[in-house]
Short mmCIF file of C-alpha atoms in Angstrom, two decimals:
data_model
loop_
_atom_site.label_atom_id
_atom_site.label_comp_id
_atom_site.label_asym_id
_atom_site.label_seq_id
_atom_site.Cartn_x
_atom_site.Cartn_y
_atom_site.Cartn_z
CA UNK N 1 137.42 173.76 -89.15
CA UNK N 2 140.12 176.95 -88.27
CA UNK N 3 137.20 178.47 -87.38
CA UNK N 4 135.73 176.30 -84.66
CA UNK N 5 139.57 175.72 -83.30
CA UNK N 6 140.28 179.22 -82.71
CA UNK N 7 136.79 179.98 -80.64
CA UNK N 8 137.62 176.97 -78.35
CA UNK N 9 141.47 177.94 -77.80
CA UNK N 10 139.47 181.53 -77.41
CA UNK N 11 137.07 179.97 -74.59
CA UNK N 12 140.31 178.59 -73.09
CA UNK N 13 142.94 181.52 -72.99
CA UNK N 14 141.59 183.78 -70.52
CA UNK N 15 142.89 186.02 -68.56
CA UNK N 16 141.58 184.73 -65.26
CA UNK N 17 144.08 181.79 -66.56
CA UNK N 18 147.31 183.38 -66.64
CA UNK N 19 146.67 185.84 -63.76
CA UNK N 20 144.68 183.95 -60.91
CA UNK N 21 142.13 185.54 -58.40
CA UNK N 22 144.00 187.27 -55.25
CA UNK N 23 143.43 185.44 -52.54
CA UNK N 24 143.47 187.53 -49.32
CA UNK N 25 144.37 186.11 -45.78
CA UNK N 26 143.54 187.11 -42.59
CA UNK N 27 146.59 189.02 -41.88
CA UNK N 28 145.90 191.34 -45.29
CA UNK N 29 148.31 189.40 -47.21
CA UNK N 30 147.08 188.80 -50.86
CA UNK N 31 148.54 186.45 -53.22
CA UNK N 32 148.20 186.11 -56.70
CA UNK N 33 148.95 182.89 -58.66
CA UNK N 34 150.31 183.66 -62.08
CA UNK N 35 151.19 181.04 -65.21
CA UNK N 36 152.50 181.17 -68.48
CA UNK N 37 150.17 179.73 -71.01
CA UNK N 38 151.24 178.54 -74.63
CA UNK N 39 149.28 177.38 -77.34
CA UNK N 40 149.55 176.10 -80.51
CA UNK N 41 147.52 174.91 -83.70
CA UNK N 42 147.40 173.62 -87.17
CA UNK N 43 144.95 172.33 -89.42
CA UNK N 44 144.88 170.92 -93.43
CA UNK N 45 142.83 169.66 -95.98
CA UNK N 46 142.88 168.18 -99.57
CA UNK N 47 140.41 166.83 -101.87
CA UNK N 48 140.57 164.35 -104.90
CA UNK N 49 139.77 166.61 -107.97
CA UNK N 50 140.62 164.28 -111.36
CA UNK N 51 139.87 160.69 -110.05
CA UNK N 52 136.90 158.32 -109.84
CA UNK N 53 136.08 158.97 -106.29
CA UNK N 54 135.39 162.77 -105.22
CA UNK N 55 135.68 164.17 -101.95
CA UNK N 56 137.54 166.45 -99.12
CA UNK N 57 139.25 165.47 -96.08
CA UNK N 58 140.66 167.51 -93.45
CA UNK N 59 141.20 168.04 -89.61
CA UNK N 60 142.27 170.24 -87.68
CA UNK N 61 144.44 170.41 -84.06
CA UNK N 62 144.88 172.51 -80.75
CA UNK N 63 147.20 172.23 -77.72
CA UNK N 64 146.94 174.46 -74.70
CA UNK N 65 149.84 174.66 -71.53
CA UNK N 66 149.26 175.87 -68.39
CA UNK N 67 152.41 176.45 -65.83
CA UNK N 68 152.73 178.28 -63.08
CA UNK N 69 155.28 180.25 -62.78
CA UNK N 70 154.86 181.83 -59.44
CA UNK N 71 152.95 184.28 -57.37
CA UNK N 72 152.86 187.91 -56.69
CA UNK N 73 152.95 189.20 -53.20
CA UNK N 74 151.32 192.02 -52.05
CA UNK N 75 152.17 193.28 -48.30
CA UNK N 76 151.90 196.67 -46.87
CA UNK N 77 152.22 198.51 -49.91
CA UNK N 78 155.06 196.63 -51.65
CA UNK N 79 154.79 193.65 -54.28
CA UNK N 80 157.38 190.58 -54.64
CA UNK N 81 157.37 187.79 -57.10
CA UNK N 82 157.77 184.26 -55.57
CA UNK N 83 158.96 181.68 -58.56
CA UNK N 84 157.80 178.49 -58.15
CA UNK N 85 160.06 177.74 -61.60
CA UNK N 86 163.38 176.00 -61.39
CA UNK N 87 166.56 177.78 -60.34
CA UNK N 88 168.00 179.31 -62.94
CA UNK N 89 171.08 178.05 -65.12
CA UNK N 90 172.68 180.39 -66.53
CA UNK N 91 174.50 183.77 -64.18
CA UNK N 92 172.23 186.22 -66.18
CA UNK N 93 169.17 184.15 -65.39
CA UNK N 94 170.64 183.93 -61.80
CA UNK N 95 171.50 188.23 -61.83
CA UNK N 96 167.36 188.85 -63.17
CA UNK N 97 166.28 186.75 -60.26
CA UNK N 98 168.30 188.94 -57.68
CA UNK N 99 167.26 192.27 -59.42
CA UNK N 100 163.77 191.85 -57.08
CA UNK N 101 165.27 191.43 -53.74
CA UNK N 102 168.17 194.31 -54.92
CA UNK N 103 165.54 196.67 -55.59
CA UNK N 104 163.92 195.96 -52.23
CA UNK N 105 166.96 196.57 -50.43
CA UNK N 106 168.08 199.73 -52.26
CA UNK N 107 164.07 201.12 -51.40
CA UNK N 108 164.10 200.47 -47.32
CA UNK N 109 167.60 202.11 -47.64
CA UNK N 110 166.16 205.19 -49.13
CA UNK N 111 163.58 205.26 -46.68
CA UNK N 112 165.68 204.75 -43.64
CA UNK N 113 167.28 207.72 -45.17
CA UNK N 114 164.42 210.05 -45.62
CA UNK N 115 163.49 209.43 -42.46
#
């Protein structure tokens, strides 16, 4: 029974899941969708040694969760995550979230510079 749950979870978690196709526009933008995928499983079984009636019973159980998260950017050369998630709570969660558009800033600065 394990055996037959883990090859369908297997047919299921793909990569193609998690990270999406690009999709390419017209004006060379390409976007690519990206989730978070969880999964879970369990399974048991018992049988009735020492009494009149003799047998085995078991089952077994999968979940799979797809969510997008958001999607990566790709323009000219540079690459930006756009969250599709809720805001976040929490000022650390709100600092990570900045540390993209930071780093974005601090690189045209350098390259106003070198230039």
């Amino acid at each position: 029974m394990m055996q037959s749950t883990m090859s369908n979870i297997k047919n299921l978690v793909e990569v193609n899941n998690i990270v999406g196709e690009p999709i390419v526009t017209p004006d060379g933008l390409t976007i690519i969708p990206v989730s978070r995928l969880s999964f879970g499983f369990g399974g048991a079984g018992g049988d009735s040694l020492g009494t009149a009636k003799q047998g085995y019973g078991g089952g077994s159980a999968a979940g799979v969760k797809i969510e997008p998260i958001g999607f990566l950017v790709v323009k000219e050369g540079s690459v930006r995550m756009i969250n599709v998630a809720p805001p976040a709570k929490t000022s650390v969660d709100r600092m990570l979230d900045l540390v993209p558009d930071v780093m974005d800033k601090i690189e045209s600065i350098s390259t106003k510079n070198k230039e």
